[in-house]
């Protein structure tokens, strides 16, 4: 074992939601670790363009809604066309939606499940085929501590259920592909500063509750999730599969 095993030199990663938040931080660190990255999202950001401009040879972007019928094949095809192989998939794109369970209508339920569970399933299915052809790969699915606990004060049963399903999907995929060189793990972040949490962080009462429930007494920065994703994606985690890596400042210890 050497420190170089934490690097991704020569590897190609597909990262959904790579334009902002946790996905962008993962993309930035993966590029620094030597990977070529195909990033996907619906919208463009200045930070995305900065990364593209800084590494035109190793970063590419593909506009896609993860819920589009052809998105999985198109994304994987874009990565293969541009970089010739696919070693790592990070299923990061996701959405949250809060509300009382008894008022949570079918359209909102479908939107959460489609984006957070069905899309990662379909994208992993498309990505695993070239990984099988190559004889290996690594998949990192971004779950959440919401897959383990009931959040408070916000009510979000559908989101929690979608993330619990992502964890279990990861574990069972890991079982199915372990002998074929493909590792599958989930990363379960606690509260991370991003557009997803900005509204809650700005509300003093929510901010207080989220902070007090986190023994470290603070939110994570997206970069603190990127380091965890890099570990899971890299050869440093060569014997790690089917894990749900909780990175939550201690939130789920109590
Ligand atoms: P952001 O809201 O900052 O980013 C969400 C990302 O997902 C964006 O890149 C967005 O791109 C993309 N995305 C959302 N819907 C779609 C879609 N239909 N098609 C394509 N891309 C889509 O959130 P975070 O960075 O915080 O979250 C990233 C992941 O981490 C999510 O899976 C989230 O559930 C999870 N997570 C976040 C936590 C937090 O505290 N922030 C805690 C635990 C888990 P665009 O809108 O441009 O398409």
Coordinates of C-alpha atoms and ligand atoms in Angstrom, one line a residue:
X1 CA 0.0 0.0 0.0
X2 CA 1.3 3.5 -0.8
X3 CA -0.3 6.9 -0.8
X4 CA -0.6 6.7 -4.6
X5 CA -3.5 4.3 -4.1
X6 CA -5.5 7.3 -3.0
X7 CA -5.0 8.8 -6.5
X8 CA -7.1 8.3 -9.6
X9 CA -4.4 8.8 -12.3
X10 CA -5.5 7.4 -15.6
X11 CA -9.0 6.7 -14.4
X12 CA -12.2 8.1 -15.8
X13 CA -15.1 9.1 -13.6
X14 CA -18.7 10.0 -14.4
X15 CA -20.2 12.3 -11.8
X16 CA -23.9 13.3 -11.9
X17 CA -24.7 16.7 -10.5
X18 CA -21.1 17.8 -11.0
X19 CA -21.9 21.5 -11.5
X20 CA -22.4 22.6 -7.9
X21 CA -22.5 21.5 -4.3
X22 CA -21.1 18.1 -3.2
X23 CA -20.8 16.9 -6.8
X24 CA -18.7 19.9 -7.9
X25 CA -16.4 19.3 -4.9
X26 CA -16.0 15.7 -5.8
X27 CA -15.2 16.6 -9.4
X28 CA -12.6 19.2 -8.3
X29 CA -10.9 16.7 -6.0
X30 CA -11.0 13.8 -8.5
X31 CA -9.4 16.0 -11.1
X32 CA -6.7 17.0 -8.6
X33 CA -6.2 13.2 -7.9
X34 CA -5.5 12.6 -11.6
X35 CA -8.8 11.5 -13.0
X36 CA -10.6 12.5 -16.2
X37 CA -14.2 13.5 -15.4
X38 CA -17.4 13.6 -17.3
X39 CA -19.8 15.8 -15.4
X40 CA -23.5 16.0 -15.9
X41 CA -26.2 18.4 -14.8
X42 CA -29.2 20.3 -16.2
X43 CA -27.7 23.7 -15.6
X44 CA -24.3 25.4 -15.9
X45 CA -22.4 27.3 -13.3
X46 CA -19.4 29.6 -13.2
X47 CA -17.5 27.0 -11.1
X48 CA -18.3 24.3 -13.7
X49 CA -16.9 26.5 -16.4
X50 CA -13.8 27.3 -14.4
X51 CA -13.1 23.6 -14.0
X52 CA -13.7 23.0 -17.7
X53 CA -11.4 25.9 -18.6
X54 CA -8.6 24.8 -16.2
X55 CA -8.5 21.2 -17.4
X56 CA -9.9 21.1 -21.0
X57 CA -8.1 17.8 -21.6
X58 CA -9.5 16.0 -18.6
X59 CA -12.9 17.5 -17.8
X60 CA -16.0 17.4 -20.0
X61 CA -19.6 18.3 -19.3
X62 CA -22.8 16.7 -20.7
X63 CA -26.2 18.4 -20.1
X64 CA -28.7 15.8 -18.9
X65 CA -31.7 15.5 -16.7
X66 CA -31.1 12.2 -14.9
X67 CA -34.8 11.4 -15.3
X68 CA -34.7 11.5 -19.1
X69 CA -35.4 8.2 -20.7
X70 CA -32.1 8.1 -22.6
X71 CA -30.0 9.9 -19.9
X72 CA -28.1 6.8 -18.6
X73 CA -27.0 5.6 -22.0
X74 CA -26.2 9.1 -23.2
X75 CA -24.1 9.9 -20.1
X76 CA -22.1 6.7 -20.2
X77 CA -21.8 7.1 -24.0
X78 CA -20.4 10.6 -23.6
X79 CA -17.8 9.4 -21.1
X80 CA -16.7 6.6 -23.3
X81 CA -16.7 8.8 -26.4
X82 CA -14.6 11.5 -24.7
X83 CA -12.2 9.4 -22.6
X84 CA -12.4 5.9 -23.9
X85 CA -13.3 4.0 -20.7
X86 CA -15.2 4.3 -17.4
X87 CA -13.8 3.4 -14.1
X88 CA -15.8 5.3 -11.5
X89 CA -19.4 6.3 -11.3
X90 CA -20.6 8.8 -8.6
X91 CA -24.4 8.9 -8.4
X92 CA -24.6 12.3 -6.7
X93 CA -27.5 14.2 -8.3
X94 CA -30.4 14.4 -5.9
X95 CA -33.3 16.5 -4.6
X96 CA -35.1 17.1 -1.3
X97 CA -38.7 17.9 -0.7
X98 CA -40.2 18.5 2.7
X99 CA -43.8 18.2 3.8
X100 CA -46.3 16.4 5.9
X101 CA -46.7 12.7 4.9
X102 CA -50.5 12.9 4.7
X103 CA -50.2 15.9 2.2
X104 CA -47.3 14.5 0.1
X105 CA -49.0 13.9 -3.2
X106 CA -48.2 11.4 -5.9
X107 CA -46.4 13.8 -8.2
X108 CA -44.0 14.9 -5.4
X109 CA -43.4 11.3 -4.3
X110 CA -42.7 10.2 -7.9
X111 CA -40.3 13.2 -8.4
X112 CA -38.3 12.2 -5.3
X113 CA -38.2 8.5 -6.1
X114 CA -37.4 9.0 -9.8
X115 CA -34.5 11.4 -9.1
X116 CA -33.0 9.9 -6.0
X117 CA -33.5 6.2 -6.6
X118 CA -34.7 5.2 -10.0
X119 CA -32.2 7.4 -11.8
X120 CA -29.2 6.2 -9.8
X121 CA -30.3 2.6 -10.4
X122 CA -30.6 3.2 -14.2
X123 CA -27.3 5.1 -14.4
X124 CA -25.5 2.4 -12.5
X125 CA -27.0 -0.2 -14.7
X126 CA -25.7 1.6 -17.8
X127 CA -22.3 2.2 -16.3
X128 CA -21.7 -1.3 -15.0
X129 CA -21.6 -2.8 -18.5
X130 CA -18.4 -1.1 -19.6
X131 CA -17.0 -1.8 -16.2
X132 CA -17.7 -5.5 -16.6
X133 CA -16.0 -5.4 -20.1
X134 CA -13.0 -3.7 -18.5
X135 CA -12.9 -6.1 -15.6
X136 CA -13.6 -3.7 -12.8
X137 CA -14.8 -0.4 -11.5
X138 CA -16.1 1.5 -8.5
X139 CA -19.5 3.0 -7.9
X140 CA -20.2 5.6 -5.2
X141 CA -23.9 6.3 -4.5
X142 CA -24.6 9.4 -2.5
X143 CA -27.1 8.4 0.2
X144 CA -27.7 10.4 3.4
X145 CA -28.0 10.0 7.1
X146 CA -31.7 10.5 6.2
X147 CA -31.5 6.9 5.2
X148 CA -30.9 6.0 8.9
X149 CA -32.8 8.6 11.0
X150 CA -35.9 10.7 11.0
X151 CA -34.8 14.3 10.3
X152 CA -35.9 17.1 12.4
X153 CA -37.5 19.7 12.3
X154 CA -38.2 19.2 8.6
X155 CA -40.6 16.4 7.6
X156 CA -39.4 14.4 4.6
X157 CA -40.5 10.8 4.6
X158 CA -40.1 10.3 0.8
X159 CA -36.6 11.7 0.9
X160 CA -35.7 9.4 3.8
X161 CA -37.1 6.4 2.1
X162 CA -35.3 7.1 -1.2
X163 CA -32.0 7.4 0.6
X164 CA -32.5 4.2 2.6
X165 CA -33.2 2.5 -0.7
X166 CA -30.0 3.9 -2.1
X167 CA -28.0 2.4 0.8
X168 CA -29.6 -1.0 0.3
X169 CA -29.3 -0.9 -3.5
X170 CA -25.6 -0.2 -2.9
X171 CA -25.1 -3.1 -0.5
X172 CA -26.9 -5.6 -2.8
X173 CA -25.1 -4.4 -5.9
X174 CA -21.9 -4.9 -4.0
X175 CA -22.8 -8.4 -3.2
X176 CA -23.8 -9.2 -6.9
X177 CA -20.6 -7.7 -8.4
X178 CA -17.9 -8.3 -5.7
X179 CA -16.4 -11.3 -7.6
X180 CA -16.3 -9.4 -10.8
X181 CA -14.1 -6.5 -9.7
X182 CA -16.7 -3.9 -9.2
X183 CA -17.0 -2.3 -5.8
X184 CA -20.2 -0.5 -4.8
X185 CA -20.4 1.7 -1.8
X186 CA -22.7 4.5 -0.4
X187 CA -21.7 7.7 1.2
X188 CA -24.1 9.0 3.8
X189 CA -23.5 12.7 4.6
X190 CA -24.9 14.6 7.5
X191 CA -25.7 18.3 7.0
X192 CA -23.6 19.9 4.3
X193 CA -23.5 23.5 3.2
X194 CA -25.0 23.6 -0.3
X195 CA -27.9 24.9 -2.2
X196 CA -30.0 22.0 -0.9
X197 CA -29.6 23.1 2.7
X198 CA -29.2 26.9 2.2
X199 CA -32.9 27.6 3.0
X200 CA -32.8 25.6 6.3
X201 CA -29.4 27.1 7.3
X202 CA -30.9 30.5 6.8
X203 CA -33.8 29.8 9.2
X204 CA -32.5 30.4 12.7
X205 CA -34.6 27.7 14.3
X206 CA -33.7 25.0 11.8
X207 CA -30.0 26.1 11.9
X208 CA -30.0 25.8 15.7
X209 CA -31.6 22.3 15.7
X210 CA -29.4 21.0 12.9
X211 CA -26.3 22.3 14.6
X212 CA -27.2 21.1 18.1
X213 CA -28.0 17.6 16.8
X214 CA -24.5 17.4 15.3
X215 CA -22.0 16.7 18.1
X216 CA -19.3 18.5 16.2
X217 CA -21.5 21.6 16.4
X218 CA -21.2 22.6 12.8
X219 CA -22.2 21.8 9.2
X220 CA -19.8 20.1 6.8
X221 CA -18.3 21.7 3.7
X222 CA -18.8 19.9 0.4
X223 CA -15.0 19.2 0.3
X224 CA -15.4 17.0 3.4
X225 CA -17.6 14.7 1.4
X226 CA -15.3 14.8 -1.6
X227 CA -12.5 13.3 0.4
X228 CA -14.8 10.4 1.5
X229 CA -15.9 9.8 -2.1
X230 CA -12.3 9.8 -3.3
X231 CA -11.4 7.1 -0.7
X232 CA -14.3 5.0 -1.8
X233 CA -13.6 5.5 -5.5
X234 CA -9.8 4.8 -5.2
X235 CA -7.8 1.7 -4.9
X236 CA -7.1 2.7 -1.3
X237 CA -10.6 1.2 -0.7
X238 CA -9.7 -2.0 -2.5
X239 CA -11.4 -4.3 0.1
X240 CA -14.3 -2.0 0.8
X241 CA -17.6 -2.9 -0.8
X242 CA -21.1 -2.8 0.4
X243 CA -20.3 -0.1 2.9
X244 CA -22.3 2.9 3.9
X245 CA -19.7 5.4 5.0
X246 CA -21.4 7.9 7.4
X247 CA -19.8 11.3 7.4
X248 CA -22.0 13.3 9.7
X249 CA -20.0 15.0 12.5
X250 CA -21.4 12.5 14.9
X251 CA -25.1 13.1 14.1
X252 CA -26.1 9.5 14.1
X253 CA -24.3 8.6 17.3
X254 CA -27.2 9.6 19.5
Ligands
LIG1 P1 -27.4 20.7 -4.5 O1 -28.9 21.1 -4.5 O2 -26.4 21.7 -4.2 O3 -27.1 20.0 -5.9 C1 -27.9 19.0 -6.4 C2 -27.2 18.5 -7.7 O4 -28.1 17.6 -8.3 C3 -27.0 19.6 -8.7 O5 -25.8 19.4 -9.4 C4 -28.2 19.5 -9.7 O6 -27.9 19.9 -10.9 C5 -28.3 17.9 -9.6 N1 -29.7 17.5 -10.0 C6 -30.8 17.6 -9.3 N2 -31.8 17.1 -10.0 C7 -31.3 16.7 -11.2 C8 -31.9 16.2 -12.4 N3 -33.2 15.9 -12.5 N4 -31.1 15.9 -13.4 C9 -29.8 16.2 -13.4 N5 -29.2 16.7 -12.3 C10 -30.0 17.0 -11.2 O7 -27.3 19.5 -3.4 P2 -26.1 18.8 -2.7 O8 -24.8 19.1 -3.4 O9 -26.2 19.2 -1.3 O10 -26.5 17.3 -2.8 C11 -25.8 16.3 -3.6 C12 -26.2 15.0 -3.1 O11 -25.9 14.8 -1.7 C13 -27.7 14.7 -3.2 O12 -28.0 13.4 -3.6 C14 -28.2 14.9 -1.8 O13 -29.4 14.2 -1.6 C15 -27.1 14.4 -1.0 N6 -27.0 14.9 0.4 C16 -26.9 16.2 0.6 C17 -26.8 16.6 1.9 C18 -26.7 18.0 2.3 O14 -26.7 18.3 3.5 N7 -26.5 19.0 1.4 C19 -26.9 15.6 3.1 C20 -27.0 14.3 2.6 C21 -27.1 13.9 1.3 P3 -28.9 20.8 -11.9 O15 -30.0 21.3 -10.9 O16 -28.1 21.8 -12.6 O17 -29.4 19.8 -12.8

